[in-house]
Amino acid sequence: MVDYGIFGPPGAGKGTQALAICGRLGLEHFSTGDAFRAAVRGGTELGNTVRGYLDRGQLVPDEVVLSVVMHDLGGRRSGVLFDGFPRTVVQARGLLGALAREGRALGAVVNLVVRPEIVVARIALRRSCQCGAVYHLETAPPRQSGWCDRCNEPLVQRRDDEPGVVSARLAVYAEQTAPVLDFLRGVVDVVDVDGERSVEEVTSSLFAALAGR
Ligand code: ADP
Ligand code: AMP
């Protein structure tokens, strides 16, 4: 079983692209951020553990993240596209070990390259649905204002998309997550993709990058 990763700063377009490519590639989208938000909404023990980290824009501790991913991987029967994971070198090492134990492998990681000022502008107008769909008030608005095209549930602005938390998340990305790329480049194919183009252009590059890997 071959899995893949989509990497990049908050707001780079990982979730948007995952929705565009997973179906056609026969991959299941696995966003650790979506999993944590679902746990918070559900009021589960995991949700109570992670809520404060999400609200402050800090990383959830590695042992919590790895236990969620390992538990999840056991039930997966298709290749997975990891989105927002791994975010530390400890998580990356843990992932590679878990994949080897499960008879899986990481085929490639695509890295969406987007400058900080662009991601800040994107996040400011992002609206999200609990189904995982993402919109942008100017560049990707829903058909009916405030409501999800896919599931007709109300759209929300994520609590951690508030400007103070966004700057914390970008600092965390620069300090703790960007270095993971150097580690990954040593062990797996990492393909840099210019993420500042239109959604459709980025999607085409991702298909090209992942074909045959
Ligand atoms: P991430 O999952 O990396 O945090 P998202 O996929 O949620 O990022 O995208 C962040 C915001 O930017 C959303 O509002 C989305 O609609 C918008 N967006 C995504 N890709 C592009 C793009 N290529 N051009 C313009 N806006 C984009
Ligand atoms: P995201 O949806 O990827 O923007 O993630 C939202 C928030 O969830 C992050 O700011 C972290 O608090 C938490 N989170 C998601 N994935 C991870 C991860 N792999 N490691 C640590 N924290 C994570």
Short mmCIF file of C-alpha atoms and ligand atoms in Angstrom, two decimals:
data_model
loop_
_atom_site.label_atom_id
_atom_site.label_comp_id
_atom_site.label_asym_id
_atom_site.label_seq_id
_atom_site.Cartn_x
_atom_site.Cartn_y
_atom_site.Cartn_z
CA MET A 1 0.00 0.00 0.00
CA VAL A 2 1.43 3.36 -1.01
CA ASP A 3 0.61 6.53 0.91
CA TYR A 4 1.45 10.17 0.13
CA GLY A 5 1.78 13.44 2.00
CA ILE A 6 0.80 17.02 1.24
CA PHE A 7 2.93 19.56 3.03
CA GLY A 8 3.00 23.35 3.36
CA PRO A 9 2.20 26.21 5.74
CA PRO A 10 -1.28 26.87 7.11
CA GLY A 11 -3.42 28.28 4.28
CA ALA A 12 -1.20 26.88 1.50
CA GLY A 13 -4.15 25.01 -0.01
CA LYS A 14 -3.53 21.47 1.32
CA GLY A 15 -7.17 20.73 2.15
CA THR A 16 -8.42 22.29 -1.08
CA GLN A 17 -6.02 20.20 -3.17
CA ALA A 18 -6.65 17.04 -1.17
CA LEU A 19 -10.35 17.29 -2.03
CA ALA A 20 -9.46 17.82 -5.70
CA ILE A 21 -7.05 14.91 -6.11
CA CYS A 22 -7.93 12.12 -3.66
CA GLY A 23 -10.96 10.76 -5.50
CA ARG A 24 -9.20 10.48 -8.85
CA LEU A 25 -6.10 8.91 -7.31
CA GLY A 26 -8.08 6.43 -5.19
CA LEU A 27 -6.63 7.90 -2.00
CA GLU A 28 -8.31 8.59 1.32
CA HIS A 29 -7.75 12.08 2.73
CA PHE A 30 -6.45 12.03 6.29
CA SER A 31 -6.12 15.49 7.85
CA THR A 32 -4.99 15.40 11.47
CA GLY A 33 -6.42 18.93 11.88
CA ASP A 34 -9.86 17.74 10.68
CA ALA A 35 -9.63 14.74 13.05
CA PHE A 36 -8.84 17.00 16.01
CA ARG A 37 -11.62 19.47 15.15
CA ALA A 38 -14.12 16.58 14.89
CA ALA A 39 -12.99 15.36 18.33
CA VAL A 40 -13.41 18.87 19.80
CA ARG A 41 -16.93 19.14 18.29
CA GLY A 42 -17.80 15.68 19.61
CA GLY A 43 -16.62 16.57 23.13
CA THR A 44 -14.53 13.39 23.31
CA GLU A 45 -11.58 12.82 25.63
CA LEU A 46 -9.25 13.46 22.68
CA GLY A 47 -11.14 16.68 21.96
CA ASN A 48 -10.68 17.87 25.54
CA THR A 49 -6.97 17.04 25.35
CA VAL A 50 -6.33 18.92 22.11
CA ARG A 51 -8.73 21.90 22.29
CA GLY A 52 -6.33 24.29 24.07
CA TYR A 53 -3.50 23.57 21.63
CA LEU A 54 -5.74 24.27 18.62
CA ASP A 55 -7.12 27.48 20.14
CA ARG A 56 -3.59 28.79 20.84
CA GLY A 57 -2.21 27.68 17.47
CA GLN A 58 0.29 25.34 19.10
CA LEU A 59 1.14 21.82 18.05
CA VAL A 60 -0.63 18.95 19.76
CA PRO A 61 2.03 16.84 21.57
CA ASP A 62 3.73 14.26 19.35
CA GLU A 63 2.64 11.24 21.43
CA VAL A 64 -1.04 12.25 21.11
CA VAL A 65 -0.74 12.84 17.34
CA LEU A 66 1.12 9.58 16.74
CA SER A 67 -1.35 7.54 18.75
CA VAL A 68 -4.27 9.00 16.73
CA VAL A 69 -2.51 8.31 13.41
CA MET A 70 -1.46 4.78 14.32
CA HIS A 71 -4.92 3.89 15.55
CA ASP A 72 -6.41 5.27 12.33
CA LEU A 73 -3.95 3.58 9.97
CA GLY A 74 -4.90 0.12 11.27
CA GLY A 75 -8.36 0.57 9.71
CA ARG A 76 -7.29 1.94 6.33
CA ARG A 77 -7.67 -0.36 3.32
CA SER A 78 -6.62 2.22 0.69
CA GLY A 79 -3.66 4.50 0.20
CA VAL A 80 -3.83 7.63 2.31
CA LEU A 81 -2.96 11.28 1.59
CA PHE A 82 -1.62 12.70 4.86
CA ASP A 83 -2.50 16.39 5.21
CA GLY A 84 -0.93 18.44 8.00
CA PHE A 85 1.08 15.47 9.24
CA PRO A 86 3.95 14.98 10.02
CA ARG A 87 4.61 18.39 11.60
CA THR A 88 7.73 17.53 13.62
CA VAL A 89 10.74 15.33 12.98
CA VAL A 90 9.58 13.04 15.82
CA GLN A 91 6.24 12.59 13.99
CA ALA A 92 8.04 11.94 10.70
CA ARG A 93 10.20 9.21 12.26
CA GLY A 94 7.13 7.75 13.98
CA LEU A 95 5.23 7.72 10.69
CA LEU A 96 7.96 5.91 8.78
CA GLY A 97 8.20 3.27 11.52
CA ALA A 98 4.42 2.78 11.63
CA LEU A 99 4.16 2.48 7.84
CA ALA A 100 6.92 -0.14 7.74
CA ARG A 101 5.18 -2.16 10.49
CA GLU A 102 1.86 -2.01 8.59
CA GLY A 103 3.40 -3.01 5.24
CA ARG A 104 2.87 0.45 3.79
CA ALA A 105 5.28 2.95 2.23
CA LEU A 106 5.44 6.68 1.61
CA GLY A 107 5.50 7.14 -2.18
CA ALA A 108 6.12 10.89 -2.23
CA VAL A 109 5.42 14.12 -0.41
CA VAL A 110 4.28 17.21 -2.32
CA ASN A 111 5.30 20.52 -0.79
CA LEU A 112 3.05 23.49 -1.60
CA VAL A 113 5.29 26.56 -1.70
CA VAL A 114 3.35 29.71 -0.75
CA ARG A 115 4.75 32.91 0.80
CA PRO A 116 3.56 33.97 4.29
CA GLU A 117 1.82 37.16 3.08
CA ILE A 118 -0.24 35.10 0.63
CA VAL A 119 -1.31 32.52 3.22
CA VAL A 120 -2.31 35.29 5.64
CA ALA A 121 -4.57 36.83 2.96
CA ARG A 122 -6.09 33.44 2.14
CA ILE A 123 -6.77 32.51 5.76
CA ALA A 124 -8.41 35.89 6.51
CA LEU A 125 -11.24 35.07 4.07
CA ARG A 126 -11.36 31.29 4.55
CA ARG A 127 -14.68 29.75 5.52
CA SER A 128 -14.85 26.07 6.48
CA CYS A 129 -17.44 23.34 6.75
CA GLN A 130 -17.29 20.49 9.23
CA CYS A 131 -17.42 18.07 6.26
CA GLY A 132 -13.88 19.24 5.34
CA ALA A 133 -14.87 21.52 2.43
CA VAL A 134 -13.10 24.89 2.33
CA TYR A 135 -14.14 28.14 0.68
CA HIS A 136 -12.73 31.62 0.22
CA LEU A 137 -15.07 34.60 0.28
CA GLU A 138 -13.48 36.12 -2.85
CA THR A 139 -11.76 33.38 -4.85
CA ALA A 140 -13.88 30.31 -4.01
CA PRO A 141 -17.23 31.44 -2.57
CA PRO A 142 -20.04 28.94 -1.89
CA ARG A 143 -23.03 29.03 -4.26
CA GLN A 144 -25.27 30.17 -1.40
CA SER A 145 -23.58 32.60 0.97
CA GLY A 146 -22.83 31.00 4.35
CA TRP A 147 -23.78 27.45 3.37
CA CYS A 148 -21.72 24.46 2.19
CA ASP A 149 -22.26 23.41 -1.44
CA ARG A 150 -21.50 19.79 -0.59
CA CYS A 151 -23.57 19.10 2.52
CA ASN A 152 -25.69 22.25 3.03
CA GLU A 153 -24.37 22.76 6.58
CA PRO A 154 -23.49 26.29 7.79
CA LEU A 155 -19.97 27.56 7.10
CA VAL A 156 -17.82 28.87 9.94
CA GLN A 157 -14.67 30.87 10.39
CA ARG A 158 -12.26 28.63 12.31
CA ARG A 159 -11.39 29.96 15.77
CA ASP A 160 -7.70 29.54 14.96
CA ASP A 161 -8.09 31.66 11.79
CA GLU A 162 -8.29 34.78 13.98
CA PRO A 163 -5.24 37.00 13.13
CA GLY A 164 -3.43 36.65 16.50
CA VAL A 165 -3.61 32.86 16.33
CA VAL A 166 -2.61 32.82 12.64
CA SER A 167 0.67 34.59 13.43
CA ALA A 168 1.36 32.03 16.19
CA ARG A 169 0.66 29.19 13.74
CA LEU A 170 3.00 30.65 11.13
CA ALA A 171 5.77 30.98 13.72
CA VAL A 172 5.22 27.36 14.79
CA TYR A 173 5.37 26.31 11.14
CA ALA A 174 8.68 28.12 10.58
CA GLU A 175 10.29 26.83 13.76
CA GLN A 176 9.00 23.28 14.13
CA THR A 177 7.45 22.11 10.87
CA ALA A 178 9.54 23.56 8.02
CA PRO A 179 12.62 21.60 9.27
CA VAL A 180 10.68 18.35 8.71
CA LEU A 181 11.11 18.95 4.97
CA ASP A 182 14.89 18.62 5.25
CA PHE A 183 14.46 15.35 7.12
CA LEU A 184 11.94 14.05 4.55
CA ARG A 185 14.13 15.02 1.58
CA GLY A 186 16.69 12.54 2.86
CA VAL A 187 14.29 9.59 2.96
CA VAL A 188 11.48 10.09 0.43
CA ASP A 189 10.75 11.93 -2.85
CA VAL A 190 9.73 15.48 -1.97
CA VAL A 191 8.27 17.45 -4.90
CA ASP A 192 8.07 21.22 -4.55
CA VAL A 193 4.99 22.70 -6.24
CA ASP A 194 4.30 26.42 -6.72
CA GLY A 195 1.11 26.84 -4.68
CA GLU A 196 0.54 30.49 -5.56
CA ARG A 197 -1.17 29.75 -8.87
CA SER A 198 -4.89 29.06 -9.38
CA VAL A 199 -6.42 26.04 -7.67
CA GLU A 200 -6.75 24.29 -11.06
CA GLU A 201 -3.13 24.92 -12.06
CA VAL A 202 -1.87 23.60 -8.73
CA THR A 203 -4.11 20.53 -9.07
CA SER A 204 -2.63 19.77 -12.52
CA SER A 205 0.90 20.00 -11.12
CA LEU A 206 -0.01 17.65 -8.29
CA PHE A 207 -1.39 15.04 -10.68
CA ALA A 208 1.79 15.31 -12.73
CA ALA A 209 3.98 15.09 -9.63
CA LEU A 210 2.22 12.04 -8.20
CA ALA A 211 1.74 10.10 -11.43
CA GLY A 212 3.60 6.85 -11.17
CA ARG A 213 5.17 7.46 -7.75
P1 ADP B 1 -4.63 24.51 4.19
O1 ADP B 1 -5.42 23.22 4.20
O2 ADP B 1 -3.26 24.35 3.65
O3 ADP B 1 -4.66 25.24 5.52
P2 ADP B 1 -6.86 25.49 2.56
O4 ADP B 1 -7.01 24.45 1.51
O5 ADP B 1 -7.86 25.50 3.66
O6 ADP B 1 -5.36 25.50 3.16
O7 ADP B 1 -6.85 26.92 1.80
C1 ADP B 1 -6.75 28.13 2.55
C2 ADP B 1 -7.64 29.18 1.90
O8 ADP B 1 -7.08 29.55 0.64
C3 ADP B 1 -9.06 28.73 1.61
O9 ADP B 1 -9.92 29.85 1.81
C4 ADP B 1 -9.04 28.31 0.15
O10 ADP B 1 -10.30 28.49 -0.49
C5 ADP B 1 -7.99 29.26 -0.43
N1 ADP B 1 -7.17 28.69 -1.49
C6 ADP B 1 -6.67 27.44 -1.57
N2 ADP B 1 -5.92 27.28 -2.69
C7 ADP B 1 -5.92 28.49 -3.32
C8 ADP B 1 -5.33 28.98 -4.52
N3 ADP B 1 -4.56 28.19 -5.30
N4 ADP B 1 -5.55 30.26 -4.87
C9 ADP B 1 -6.32 31.07 -4.08
N5 ADP B 1 -6.92 30.67 -2.94
C10 ADP B 1 -6.72 29.38 -2.56
P1 AMP B 2 -4.67 22.27 10.37
O1 AMP B 2 -6.11 21.88 10.18
O2 AMP B 2 -3.72 21.37 9.68
O3 AMP B 2 -4.45 23.74 10.07
O4 AMP B 2 -4.36 22.08 11.93
C1 AMP B 2 -5.08 22.83 12.90
C2 AMP B 2 -4.43 22.63 14.28
O5 AMP B 2 -4.51 21.24 14.67
C3 AMP B 2 -2.93 22.97 14.37
O6 AMP B 2 -2.70 24.38 14.57
C4 AMP B 2 -2.52 22.14 15.58
O7 AMP B 2 -2.96 22.73 16.79
C5 AMP B 2 -3.33 20.86 15.37
N1 AMP B 2 -2.61 19.85 14.54
C6 AMP B 2 -3.03 19.36 13.34
N2 AMP B 2 -2.15 18.44 12.87
C7 AMP B 2 -1.15 18.37 13.79
C8 AMP B 2 0.06 17.63 13.87
N3 AMP B 2 0.43 16.76 12.89
N4 AMP B 2 0.86 17.82 14.95
C9 AMP B 2 0.50 18.66 15.94
N5 AMP B 2 -0.61 19.40 15.92
C10 AMP B 2 -1.45 19.27 14.87
#
